[in-house]
Amino acid sequence: MTDLTELGVKAIRDGVASGDFTAREVAESFNANVAAAQDALNAFIVATPEKALEAADAVDAARARGDTLGKLAGVPIGMKDLFATKGVQTTAASHILEGFVPEYESTVSANLWRAGAGMLGKLNLDQFAMGSSNETSYFGNVISPWRKEGSNAGLAPGGSSGGSSAAVAARLCPAATGTDTGGSIRQPAAFTGISGIKPTYGRCSRWGIVAFASSLDQAGPMVRDVTDCAIMLEAMAGFDPKDSTSLDLPVPEWEAGLDPDLRGKKVGIPREYRMDGTDAAILKSWDDGIAWLRDAGAEIVDVSLPHTKYALPAYYIVAPAEASSNLARYDGVRYGLRELPQGANLQEMYAATRAAGFGDEVKRRIMIGTYVLSAGFYDAYYNQAQRVRTLISNDFKAAFEQCDVILAPTTPTASFPLGDKVDDPLAMYLNDVFAVPASLAGLPAMSVPAGLNADGLPLGLQIIGRAFDEQGVLNAGLAIESRAGFDARPKRWW
């Protein structure tokens, strides 16, 4: 029998439906991979093999009865530990939520279980989704399954969804959920040679997802190819009355609409994205992507996004401001960690709990956010950043009058060694320079693998689309995927 862990979402779903193998056989195979890699990769905070088997047995029983199977029937997945899962610890990779077991299920995870998916476990991430290398987790950093040629140094899997990216790339799961606030699906996907899409803001419900920056957070899938992105996103998306920002729109049939033929389409190339400090290999992959899309029938046009250079500064005002407000709820009173020094009053308990419960990066962002929201600085910083955000959104609107999708690099470099940037926040933040603009504008954007650099590490290309046009983004991604022929995978060392 084919090694079932080599199969992606579509192959597993179709194989289970046709009786080529059982859902239990799939779950058992991935459970074994999760257990074997845990010490080496640290991709999961909690493994839930029993949940995967329980869902698999339900699918097998439904097939035996002749019932209609769900879109993800028989597919075991990894769940980023930012999604509330009823009866299973949900920590946001923090000490302050360690041991917190929700009594409710997030809307996205409930949608996935309803579609027939099973849970292999809760995936590691940067603490409260704040980070670009998965080094801020209270439970230890995730290690990428990739290695630079000739080196055994551990590499960053990207962040904040580093557990998700590492697990998919290492064949610990065929698919995983991610969240993207300023690139946290796309950057880790690019670092590990997988595909990931951030849909239009509001496509996937935020209800039951631990909040970082509420006007930016958006869930999306991380998988091995574009087709699997379409399948997963169909199952995750949908209107949710519990989320006031949820889009009350029908979920398109993205899988059925996949088409790599781009004749009649225009692809914009933003001149401002050719930035100093971008690796030559990244720029070459971008040129390759332009040639591939031209070969697919698209017309290539130059576009301008003039406020791009202000996107990162604006993001690092807006996101910390919203984080400082969202994280005020963690005070040791109702749930989570409580530090109560002898004789302490309520204010001292708050301070002790938050000092012990939050990591350095989270504290940094809370302090920045509190500062920019304080009296006297609100107009100078937060309001100004929101005005810049509007200008960036208007830039995209103007660009999309000239093109259908935009092609750009996902990241300025390939993955870097763990520890290289952890003490330099500004260098770490620059990882998201190409990803943040689409997040500020709430647009759908995905990363697809484009090839390897001279060190044998994956490089990603980013496609950005108009609001609600995930289909156009997926189709352009499919055109790149079919021409790039990317089939590299990490050499197993774990």
Tab-separated table of C-alpha atoms in Angstrom:
chain	number	residue	atom	x	y	z
A	1	MET	CA	0.000	0.000	0.000
A	2	THR	CA	1.124	3.591	-0.669
A	3	ASP	CA	2.476	5.347	2.412
A	4	LEU	CA	-0.724	7.104	3.424
A	5	THR	CA	1.175	10.000	4.999
A	6	GLU	CA	2.447	10.947	1.528
A	7	LEU	CA	-1.117	11.726	0.449
A	8	GLY	CA	-2.696	15.168	0.573
A	9	VAL	CA	-6.245	16.217	1.425
A	10	LYS	CA	-7.836	15.432	-1.946
A	11	ALA	CA	-6.137	12.049	-2.312
A	12	ILE	CA	-7.153	11.002	1.212
A	13	ARG	CA	-10.738	12.209	0.838
A	14	ASP	CA	-11.172	10.490	-2.526
A	15	GLY	CA	-9.386	7.299	-1.412
A	16	VAL	CA	-11.561	6.922	1.678
A	17	ALA	CA	-14.711	7.575	-0.355
A	18	SER	CA	-13.766	4.956	-2.957
A	19	GLY	CA	-12.746	2.354	-0.374
A	20	ASP	CA	-9.056	2.222	-1.353
A	21	PHE	CA	-8.252	2.470	2.357
A	22	THR	CA	-10.121	3.257	5.541
A	23	ALA	CA	-10.153	6.497	7.464
A	24	ARG	CA	-8.822	4.598	10.483
A	25	GLU	CA	-5.785	3.445	8.509
A	26	VAL	CA	-5.092	7.060	7.563
A	27	ALA	CA	-5.462	8.298	11.141
A	28	GLU	CA	-3.228	5.553	12.515
A	29	SER	CA	-0.503	6.377	9.984
A	30	PHE	CA	-0.477	10.075	10.825
A	31	ASN	CA	-0.725	9.426	14.569
A	32	ALA	CA	2.456	7.369	14.277
A	33	ASN	CA	4.252	10.189	12.439
A	34	VAL	CA	3.167	12.738	15.038
A	35	ALA	CA	4.523	10.590	17.887
A	36	ALA	CA	7.801	9.832	16.094
A	37	ALA	CA	8.625	13.476	15.341
A	38	GLN	CA	7.505	15.199	18.529
A	39	ASP	CA	10.832	15.333	20.368
A	40	ALA	CA	12.734	16.498	17.287
A	41	LEU	CA	10.355	19.076	15.807
A	42	ASN	CA	8.163	20.120	18.780
A	43	ALA	CA	5.366	20.906	16.314
A	44	PHE	CA	2.505	19.873	18.632
A	45	ILE	CA	1.728	21.193	22.101
A	46	VAL	CA	-0.831	18.435	22.670
A	47	ALA	CA	-1.373	15.301	20.576
A	48	THR	CA	-4.903	13.903	20.430
A	49	PRO	CA	-4.611	10.506	18.699
A	50	GLU	CA	-7.909	9.373	20.204
A	51	LYS	CA	-9.739	12.311	18.590
A	52	ALA	CA	-8.320	11.425	15.179
A	53	LEU	CA	-9.366	7.781	15.557
A	54	GLU	CA	-12.826	8.672	16.853
A	55	ALA	CA	-13.512	10.888	13.809
A	56	ALA	CA	-12.058	8.256	11.465
A	57	ASP	CA	-14.287	5.504	12.868
A	58	ALA	CA	-17.327	7.756	12.423
A	59	VAL	CA	-16.417	8.297	8.759
A	60	ASP	CA	-15.857	4.579	8.149
A	61	ALA	CA	-19.212	3.781	9.763
A	62	ALA	CA	-20.954	6.450	7.664
A	63	ARG	CA	-19.444	5.036	4.476
A	64	ALA	CA	-20.532	1.519	5.437
A	65	ARG	CA	-24.096	2.784	5.877
A	66	GLY	CA	-24.001	4.491	2.485
A	67	ASP	CA	-24.318	7.979	3.980
A	68	THR	CA	-23.144	11.058	2.089
A	69	LEU	CA	-19.628	11.902	3.247
A	70	GLY	CA	-18.387	15.376	4.117
A	71	LYS	CA	-15.879	17.441	2.162
A	72	LEU	CA	-13.045	16.359	4.470
A	73	ALA	CA	-14.249	12.859	5.358
A	74	GLY	CA	-11.331	10.795	6.587
A	75	VAL	CA	-8.804	13.658	6.610
A	76	PRO	CA	-6.951	14.091	9.924
A	77	ILE	CA	-5.632	17.605	10.485
A	78	GLY	CA	-3.544	19.632	12.892
A	79	MET	CA	-5.256	22.494	14.732
A	80	LYS	CA	-3.250	25.605	15.567
A	81	ASP	CA	-3.472	26.068	19.330
A	82	LEU	CA	-5.193	29.406	18.904
A	83	PHE	CA	-8.552	27.787	18.105
A	84	ALA	CA	-10.751	26.838	21.066
A	85	THR	CA	-11.366	23.086	21.087
A	86	LYS	CA	-13.976	21.782	23.498
A	87	GLY	CA	-12.451	19.506	26.101
A	88	VAL	CA	-8.890	19.950	24.784
A	89	GLN	CA	-6.363	22.395	26.241
A	90	THR	CA	-6.107	25.692	24.351
A	91	THR	CA	-3.106	27.816	25.345
A	92	ALA	CA	-2.146	30.211	22.509
A	93	ALA	CA	1.337	28.819	23.353
A	94	SER	CA	1.342	30.915	26.532
A	95	HIS	CA	1.927	30.231	30.212
A	96	ILE	CA	-1.010	32.417	31.222
A	97	LEU	CA	-3.462	30.050	29.449
A	98	GLU	CA	-1.630	26.816	30.246
A	99	GLY	CA	-4.195	24.272	31.415
A	100	PHE	CA	-7.182	26.217	30.055
A	101	VAL	CA	-9.740	23.740	28.664
A	102	PRO	CA	-12.613	25.434	26.778
A	103	GLU	CA	-16.218	24.386	27.232
A	104	TYR	CA	-16.973	25.452	23.650
A	105	GLU	CA	-15.700	24.888	20.101
A	106	SER	CA	-14.470	27.591	17.727
A	107	THR	CA	-16.660	28.060	14.661
A	108	VAL	CA	-13.864	27.156	12.235
A	109	SER	CA	-12.934	23.938	14.033
A	110	ALA	CA	-16.630	23.001	14.362
A	111	ASN	CA	-17.012	23.496	10.594
A	112	LEU	CA	-14.053	21.188	9.983
A	113	TRP	CA	-15.344	18.440	12.274
A	114	ARG	CA	-18.737	18.700	10.599
A	115	ALA	CA	-17.013	18.179	7.224
A	116	GLY	CA	-15.547	14.890	8.497
A	117	ALA	CA	-12.050	15.952	9.565
A	118	GLY	CA	-10.405	14.578	12.694
A	119	MET	CA	-7.928	16.251	15.054
A	120	LEU	CA	-4.371	14.931	15.383
A	121	GLY	CA	-3.544	17.528	18.024
A	122	LYS	CA	-2.981	21.189	18.881
A	123	LEU	CA	-0.082	22.796	17.031
A	124	ASN	CA	2.626	24.995	18.487
A	125	LEU	CA	2.873	28.670	17.523
A	126	ASP	CA	4.401	31.960	18.527
A	127	GLN	CA	2.845	33.049	21.814
A	128	PHE	CA	-0.526	34.711	21.150
A	129	ALA	CA	0.456	34.598	17.442
A	130	MET	CA	3.103	37.270	18.029
A	131	GLY	CA	6.274	36.351	16.175
A	132	SER	CA	7.798	35.366	12.852
A	133	SER	CA	9.984	32.388	13.782
A	134	ASN	CA	8.041	30.354	16.369
A	135	GLU	CA	10.612	31.222	19.014
A	136	THR	CA	8.244	33.035	21.388
A	137	SER	CA	6.235	29.948	22.397
A	138	TYR	CA	6.184	29.160	26.127
A	139	PHE	CA	6.402	25.481	25.133
A	140	GLY	CA	9.665	25.855	23.225
A	141	ASN	CA	10.404	26.702	19.634
A	142	VAL	CA	9.334	24.581	16.679
A	143	ILE	CA	12.199	23.362	14.469
A	144	SER	CA	11.745	23.327	10.713
A	145	PRO	CA	12.083	19.906	9.059
A	146	TRP	CA	14.259	21.595	6.412
A	147	ARG	CA	18.045	21.825	6.683
A	148	LYS	CA	20.441	24.084	4.846
A	149	GLU	CA	22.684	21.951	2.644
A	150	GLY	CA	25.857	21.050	4.512
A	151	SER	CA	24.522	22.239	7.872
A	152	ASN	CA	22.693	20.693	10.814
A	153	ALA	CA	21.674	24.045	12.315
A	154	GLY	CA	18.016	24.254	13.256
A	155	LEU	CA	15.995	26.583	11.046
A	156	ALA	CA	12.927	28.706	11.756
A	157	PRO	CA	9.675	27.253	10.386
A	158	GLY	CA	8.235	30.776	10.185
A	159	GLY	CA	5.609	32.262	12.411
A	160	SER	CA	3.291	32.569	13.977
A	161	SER	CA	1.901	29.363	12.417
A	162	GLY	CA	5.252	27.555	12.625
A	163	GLY	CA	3.860	24.378	14.134
A	164	SER	CA	1.347	24.178	11.309
A	165	SER	CA	3.935	24.713	8.567
A	166	ALA	CA	6.451	22.276	10.054
A	167	ALA	CA	3.821	19.574	10.594
A	168	VAL	CA	2.507	19.761	7.014
A	169	ALA	CA	6.004	19.855	5.473
A	170	ALA	CA	7.178	16.916	7.617
A	171	ARG	CA	4.125	14.782	6.738
A	172	LEU	CA	2.823	14.808	10.311
A	173	CYS	CA	-0.545	15.922	8.921
A	174	PRO	CA	-1.917	16.491	5.422
A	175	ALA	CA	-3.376	19.859	6.414
A	176	ALA	CA	-3.417	22.312	9.281
A	177	THR	CA	-5.227	25.453	10.284
A	178	GLY	CA	-3.344	28.710	10.534
A	179	THR	CA	-4.161	32.307	11.343
A	180	ASP	CA	-2.786	35.315	9.522
A	181	THR	CA	-2.610	38.757	11.133
A	182	GLY	CA	0.337	40.168	9.189
A	183	GLY	CA	1.617	37.168	7.236
A	184	SER	CA	1.433	34.308	9.721
A	185	ILE	CA	0.075	31.821	7.170
A	186	ARG	CA	2.007	32.975	4.121
A	187	GLN	CA	5.487	33.477	5.616
A	188	PRO	CA	5.704	30.045	7.305
A	189	ALA	CA	4.262	28.417	4.170
A	190	ALA	CA	7.040	30.015	2.110
A	191	PHE	CA	9.720	28.948	4.613
A	192	THR	CA	8.675	25.281	4.524
A	193	GLY	CA	7.708	24.715	0.886
A	194	ILE	CA	3.944	24.364	1.330
A	195	SER	CA	0.871	26.350	0.232
A	196	GLY	CA	-1.242	28.572	2.449
A	197	ILE	CA	-3.972	31.129	1.859
A	198	LYS	CA	-5.281	34.020	3.906
A	199	PRO	CA	-8.833	34.637	2.638
A	200	THR	CA	-10.623	37.970	2.526
A	201	TYR	CA	-11.110	39.372	6.022
A	202	GLY	CA	-14.382	37.966	7.328
A	203	ARG	CA	-14.502	34.804	5.163
A	204	CYS	CA	-13.712	32.615	8.181
A	205	SER	CA	-15.270	33.289	11.548
A	206	ARG	CA	-13.017	34.608	14.306
A	207	TRP	CA	-15.363	33.297	17.017
A	208	GLY	CA	-13.456	30.990	19.333
A	209	ILE	CA	-10.023	32.064	18.064
A	210	VAL	CA	-7.804	33.658	20.722
A	211	ALA	CA	-7.619	37.289	19.600
A	212	PHE	CA	-4.426	39.134	18.704
A	213	ALA	CA	-5.513	42.075	16.507
A	214	SER	CA	-9.222	41.825	15.821
A	215	SER	CA	-9.307	43.950	12.659
A	216	LEU	CA	-6.548	41.847	11.073
A	217	ASP	CA	-6.848	38.257	12.350
A	218	GLN	CA	-8.077	35.782	9.743
A	219	ALA	CA	-8.024	31.980	9.706
A	220	GLY	CA	-6.941	29.966	6.685
A	221	PRO	CA	-5.574	26.586	5.578
A	222	MET	CA	-1.970	25.385	5.301
A	223	VAL	CA	-1.566	22.378	3.018
A	224	ARG	CA	0.681	20.827	0.381
A	225	ASP	CA	-0.854	22.231	-2.788
A	226	VAL	CA	-3.351	24.701	-4.219
A	227	THR	CA	-6.159	22.174	-4.717
A	228	ASP	CA	-5.990	21.192	-1.055
A	229	CYS	CA	-6.133	24.910	-0.142
A	230	ALA	CA	-9.424	25.214	-2.038
A	231	ILE	CA	-10.897	22.104	-0.384
A	232	MET	CA	-9.908	23.132	3.148
A	233	LEU	CA	-11.026	26.726	2.726
A	234	GLU	CA	-14.473	25.612	1.527
A	235	ALA	CA	-14.887	23.659	4.760
A	236	MET	CA	-13.527	26.423	7.031
A	237	ALA	CA	-15.396	29.414	5.589
A	238	GLY	CA	-18.971	30.536	6.091
A	239	PHE	CA	-21.133	33.168	7.743
A	240	ASP	CA	-21.263	33.142	11.526
A	241	PRO	CA	-23.779	35.327	13.377
A	242	LYS	CA	-21.562	35.083	16.481
A	243	ASP	CA	-18.845	37.098	14.704
A	244	SER	CA	-19.868	40.674	13.878
A	245	THR	CA	-17.167	40.887	11.188
A	246	SER	CA	-18.215	37.657	9.439
A	247	LEU	CA	-19.156	38.034	5.762
A	248	ASP	CA	-22.788	37.112	5.087
A	249	LEU	CA	-21.987	35.601	1.705
A	250	PRO	CA	-22.355	32.086	0.277
A	251	VAL	CA	-19.170	30.005	0.224
A	252	PRO	CA	-18.056	29.564	-3.412
A	253	GLU	CA	-17.114	26.141	-4.777
A	254	TRP	CA	-13.446	27.004	-5.078
A	255	GLU	CA	-12.305	23.459	-5.831
A	256	ALA	CA	-14.698	23.089	-8.763
A	257	GLY	CA	-13.640	26.495	-10.094
A	258	LEU	CA	-9.904	25.762	-10.215
A	259	ASP	CA	-8.434	26.619	-13.626
A	260	PRO	CA	-4.772	27.390	-14.409
A	261	ASP	CA	-5.658	29.006	-17.764
A	262	LEU	CA	-5.127	32.748	-17.260
A	263	ARG	CA	-5.881	33.934	-20.776
A	264	GLY	CA	-7.667	37.270	-20.572
A	265	LYS	CA	-6.291	37.987	-17.080
A	266	LYS	CA	-3.818	40.723	-16.121
A	267	VAL	CA	-1.161	40.230	-13.470
A	268	GLY	CA	0.212	43.317	-11.724
A	269	ILE	CA	3.869	43.579	-10.695
A	270	PRO	CA	4.260	46.225	-7.960
A	271	ARG	CA	7.442	48.226	-8.509
A	272	GLU	CA	7.689	49.174	-4.818
A	273	TYR	CA	8.209	45.522	-3.831
A	274	ARG	CA	11.715	45.501	-5.352
A	275	MET	CA	13.291	46.460	-2.041
A	276	ASP	CA	16.876	46.747	-0.875
A	277	GLY	CA	17.935	43.719	1.135
A	278	THR	CA	15.820	41.214	-0.776
A	279	ASP	CA	17.810	38.073	-1.611
A	280	ALA	CA	18.854	37.677	-5.236
A	281	ALA	CA	17.309	34.176	-5.236
A	282	ILE	CA	13.964	35.689	-4.188
A	283	LEU	CA	14.107	38.218	-7.010
A	284	LYS	CA	14.969	35.461	-9.502
A	285	SER	CA	12.024	33.361	-8.309
A	286	TRP	CA	9.801	36.422	-8.789
A	287	ASP	CA	11.046	36.761	-12.372
A	288	ASP	CA	10.385	33.036	-12.874
A	289	GLY	CA	6.855	33.515	-11.561
A	290	ILE	CA	6.250	36.358	-14.009
A	291	ALA	CA	7.366	34.098	-16.867
A	292	TRP	CA	5.140	31.231	-15.658
A	293	LEU	CA	2.049	33.446	-15.476
A	294	ARG	CA	2.806	34.885	-18.898
A	295	ASP	CA	3.054	31.296	-20.166
A	296	ALA	CA	-0.360	30.616	-18.589
A	297	GLY	CA	-1.827	33.295	-20.847
A	298	ALA	CA	-1.797	36.303	-18.508
A	299	GLU	CA	-0.790	39.799	-19.548
A	300	ILE	CA	1.874	41.269	-17.254
A	301	VAL	CA	1.451	44.925	-16.265
A	302	ASP	CA	3.398	47.234	-13.962
A	303	VAL	CA	1.435	48.667	-11.047
A	304	SER	CA	2.266	51.056	-8.248
A	305	LEU	CA	1.506	50.671	-4.545
A	306	PRO	CA	3.093	53.941	-3.405
A	307	HIS	CA	2.398	53.674	0.326
A	308	THR	CA	3.994	50.218	0.680
A	309	LYS	CA	6.952	51.619	2.633
A	310	TYR	CA	4.584	52.811	5.353
A	311	ALA	CA	2.785	49.487	5.743
A	312	LEU	CA	5.110	47.877	8.288
A	313	PRO	CA	5.278	50.930	10.612
A	314	ALA	CA	1.497	51.316	10.435
A	315	TYR	CA	0.985	47.600	11.154
A	316	TYR	CA	3.247	47.731	14.206
A	317	ILE	CA	1.084	50.500	15.633
A	318	VAL	CA	-2.362	49.103	14.791
A	319	ALA	CA	-1.674	45.469	15.733
A	320	PRO	CA	-0.047	46.134	19.151
A	321	ALA	CA	-2.778	48.673	19.963
A	322	GLU	CA	-5.471	46.067	19.382
A	323	ALA	CA	-3.403	43.428	21.191
A	324	SER	CA	-3.031	45.581	24.299
A	325	SER	CA	-6.813	45.864	24.451
A	326	ASN	CA	-7.517	42.201	23.680
A	327	LEU	CA	-4.992	40.853	26.171
A	328	ALA	CA	-6.279	42.994	29.031
A	329	ARG	CA	-8.725	40.158	29.802
A	330	TYR	CA	-5.920	37.915	31.082
A	331	ASP	CA	-5.709	39.054	34.666
A	332	GLY	CA	-5.747	35.887	36.777
A	333	VAL	CA	-9.298	36.468	38.010
A	334	ARG	CA	-11.567	34.272	35.877
A	335	TYR	CA	-9.387	31.660	34.178
A	336	GLY	CA	-5.808	30.762	33.386
A	337	LEU	CA	-2.750	31.432	35.507
A	338	ARG	CA	-3.056	33.242	38.825
A	339	GLU	CA	-0.013	34.506	40.702
A	340	LEU	CA	-0.977	35.626	44.205
A	341	PRO	CA	2.015	36.680	46.334
A	342	GLN	CA	1.573	36.528	50.076
A	343	GLY	CA	-0.411	39.566	51.234
A	344	ALA	CA	-0.865	40.915	47.702
A	345	ASN	CA	-3.779	43.175	46.849
A	346	LEU	CA	-5.789	42.949	43.610
A	347	GLN	CA	-3.525	45.288	41.616
A	348	GLU	CA	-0.438	43.381	42.743
A	349	MET	CA	-2.075	40.099	41.726
A	350	TYR	CA	-2.777	41.510	38.251
A	351	ALA	CA	0.835	42.628	37.884
A	352	ALA	CA	2.342	39.381	39.181
A	353	THR	CA	0.079	37.233	36.994
A	354	ARG	CA	0.776	39.150	33.799
A	355	ALA	CA	4.516	39.374	34.518
A	356	ALA	CA	4.737	35.606	34.935
A	357	GLY	CA	2.183	34.660	32.295
A	358	PHE	CA	3.303	36.679	29.260
A	359	GLY	CA	6.548	36.257	27.341
A	360	ASP	CA	8.896	39.090	26.399
A	361	GLU	CA	7.535	39.640	22.873
A	362	VAL	CA	3.948	39.761	24.127
A	363	LYS	CA	4.920	42.248	26.827
A	364	ARG	CA	6.752	44.349	24.227
A	365	ARG	CA	3.668	44.578	22.040
A	366	ILE	CA	1.329	45.283	24.957
A	367	MET	CA	3.575	48.164	26.035
A	368	ILE	CA	3.798	49.581	22.501
A	369	GLY	CA	0.038	49.268	22.110
A	370	THR	CA	-0.708	50.884	25.455
A	371	TYR	CA	1.643	53.751	24.627
A	372	VAL	CA	0.108	54.539	21.207
A	373	LEU	CA	-3.399	54.455	22.696
A	374	SER	CA	-2.544	56.703	25.631
A	375	ALA	CA	-3.796	60.260	25.971
A	376	GLY	CA	-1.618	62.637	24.018
A	377	PHE	CA	-0.320	59.964	21.629
A	378	TYR	CA	-3.552	58.481	20.257
A	379	ASP	CA	-3.845	61.043	17.456
A	380	ALA	CA	-0.139	61.155	16.741
A	381	TYR	CA	0.246	57.398	16.372
A	382	TYR	CA	-2.907	55.264	16.262
A	383	ASN	CA	-5.114	57.612	14.242
A	384	GLN	CA	-2.241	58.379	11.895
A	385	ALA	CA	-1.616	54.651	11.353
A	386	GLN	CA	-5.285	54.129	10.546
A	387	ARG	CA	-5.102	56.895	7.942
A	388	VAL	CA	-2.076	55.183	6.390
A	389	ARG	CA	-4.013	51.922	6.399
A	390	THR	CA	-6.751	53.592	4.364
A	391	LEU	CA	-4.167	54.922	1.888
A	392	ILE	CA	-2.723	51.424	1.473
A	393	SER	CA	-6.193	50.012	0.849
A	394	ASN	CA	-6.799	52.735	-1.746
A	395	ASP	CA	-3.487	51.854	-3.424
A	396	PHE	CA	-4.726	48.310	-3.945
A	397	LYS	CA	-8.090	49.516	-5.263
A	398	ALA	CA	-6.305	51.675	-7.837
A	399	ALA	CA	-3.968	48.831	-8.810
A	400	PHE	CA	-6.861	46.425	-9.316
A	401	GLU	CA	-8.341	48.794	-11.879
A	402	GLN	CA	-5.354	47.779	-14.018
A	403	CYS	CA	-5.010	44.080	-13.147
A	404	ASP	CA	-6.812	41.037	-11.758
A	405	VAL	CA	-4.186	39.746	-9.335
A	406	ILE	CA	-0.817	40.952	-8.054
A	407	LEU	CA	2.332	38.805	-7.957
A	408	ALA	CA	5.070	39.496	-5.410
A	409	PRO	CA	7.555	37.632	-3.231
A	410	THR	CA	6.175	36.222	0.013
A	411	THR	CA	9.307	36.948	2.063
A	412	PRO	CA	12.553	38.897	1.523
A	413	THR	CA	14.700	35.854	2.409
A	414	ALA	CA	14.513	32.104	2.812
A	415	SER	CA	14.343	30.596	6.308
A	416	PHE	CA	17.059	31.616	8.763
A	417	PRO	CA	18.738	29.777	11.676
A	418	LEU	CA	16.937	29.754	14.994
A	419	GLY	CA	18.406	32.398	17.292
A	420	ASP	CA	19.669	34.622	14.477
A	421	LYS	CA	17.068	37.363	14.920
A	422	VAL	CA	15.453	36.651	18.252
A	423	ASP	CA	17.331	39.543	19.927
A	424	ASP	CA	16.672	41.985	17.088
A	425	PRO	CA	12.930	42.728	16.937
A	426	LEU	CA	13.226	45.079	13.956
A	427	ALA	CA	15.048	42.486	11.843
A	428	MET	CA	12.392	39.941	12.820
A	429	TYR	CA	9.547	42.311	11.936
A	430	LEU	CA	11.037	42.886	8.452
A	431	ASN	CA	10.201	39.262	7.591
A	432	ASP	CA	6.620	40.410	7.047
A	433	VAL	CA	7.399	43.396	4.825
A	434	PHE	CA	5.757	41.830	1.735
A	435	ALA	CA	2.879	40.206	3.623
A	436	VAL	CA	1.606	43.058	5.803
A	437	PRO	CA	0.098	45.315	3.080
A	438	ALA	CA	-2.508	42.728	2.005
A	439	SER	CA	-3.410	42.145	5.660
A	440	LEU	CA	-3.951	45.856	6.312
A	441	ALA	CA	-6.237	45.973	3.260
A	442	GLY	CA	-8.102	42.766	4.248
A	443	LEU	CA	-7.398	41.147	0.863
A	444	PRO	CA	-7.066	37.453	-0.033
A	445	ALA	CA	-3.438	36.417	-0.506
A	446	MET	CA	-1.643	33.112	-0.745
A	447	SER	CA	1.870	31.735	-0.893
A	448	VAL	CA	2.849	28.911	-3.229
A	449	PRO	CA	6.266	27.199	-3.474
A	450	ALA	CA	8.393	28.472	-6.358
A	451	GLY	CA	11.620	26.503	-5.982
A	452	LEU	CA	14.755	26.134	-3.873
A	453	ASN	CA	17.655	28.523	-3.369
A	454	ALA	CA	21.348	27.541	-3.626
A	455	ASP	CA	21.220	26.259	-0.028
A	456	GLY	CA	18.354	23.897	-0.854
A	457	LEU	CA	15.746	25.922	1.063
A	458	PRO	CA	12.216	26.680	-0.202
A	459	LEU	CA	11.157	30.031	-1.649
A	460	GLY	CA	7.558	31.207	-1.961
A	461	LEU	CA	5.663	33.476	-4.315
A	462	GLN	CA	2.669	35.520	-3.154
A	463	ILE	CA	-0.513	36.165	-5.105
A	464	ILE	CA	-2.806	38.963	-3.881
A	465	GLY	CA	-6.352	39.345	-5.175
A	466	ARG	CA	-9.337	41.644	-4.997
A	467	ALA	CA	-11.599	41.332	-1.979
A	468	PHE	CA	-13.786	38.207	-2.274
A	469	ASP	CA	-11.783	36.888	-5.274
A	470	GLU	CA	-10.168	33.872	-3.652
A	471	GLN	CA	-10.906	32.003	-6.895
A	472	GLY	CA	-8.664	34.314	-8.899
A	473	VAL	CA	-5.884	33.941	-6.326
A	474	LEU	CA	-6.196	30.150	-6.293
A	475	ASN	CA	-6.205	29.952	-10.095
A	476	ALA	CA	-3.051	32.059	-10.389
A	477	GLY	CA	-1.479	29.899	-7.679
A	478	LEU	CA	-2.408	26.784	-9.620
A	479	ALA	CA	-0.820	28.231	-12.768
A	480	ILE	CA	2.429	28.794	-10.867
A	481	GLU	CA	2.266	25.400	-9.168
A	482	SER	CA	1.783	23.527	-12.458
A	483	ARG	CA	4.774	25.274	-14.041
A	484	ALA	CA	7.145	25.420	-11.090
A	485	GLY	CA	6.941	21.635	-10.710
A	486	PHE	CA	7.910	21.955	-7.058
A	487	ASP	CA	8.135	18.468	-5.555
A	488	ALA	CA	11.012	18.954	-3.117
A	489	ARG	CA	10.564	17.843	0.460
A	490	PRO	CA	12.814	17.956	3.499
A	491	LYS	CA	15.286	15.110	3.869
A	492	ARG	CA	14.258	13.194	6.942
A	493	TRP	CA	16.682	13.702	9.834
A	494	TRP	CA	14.256	13.432	12.746
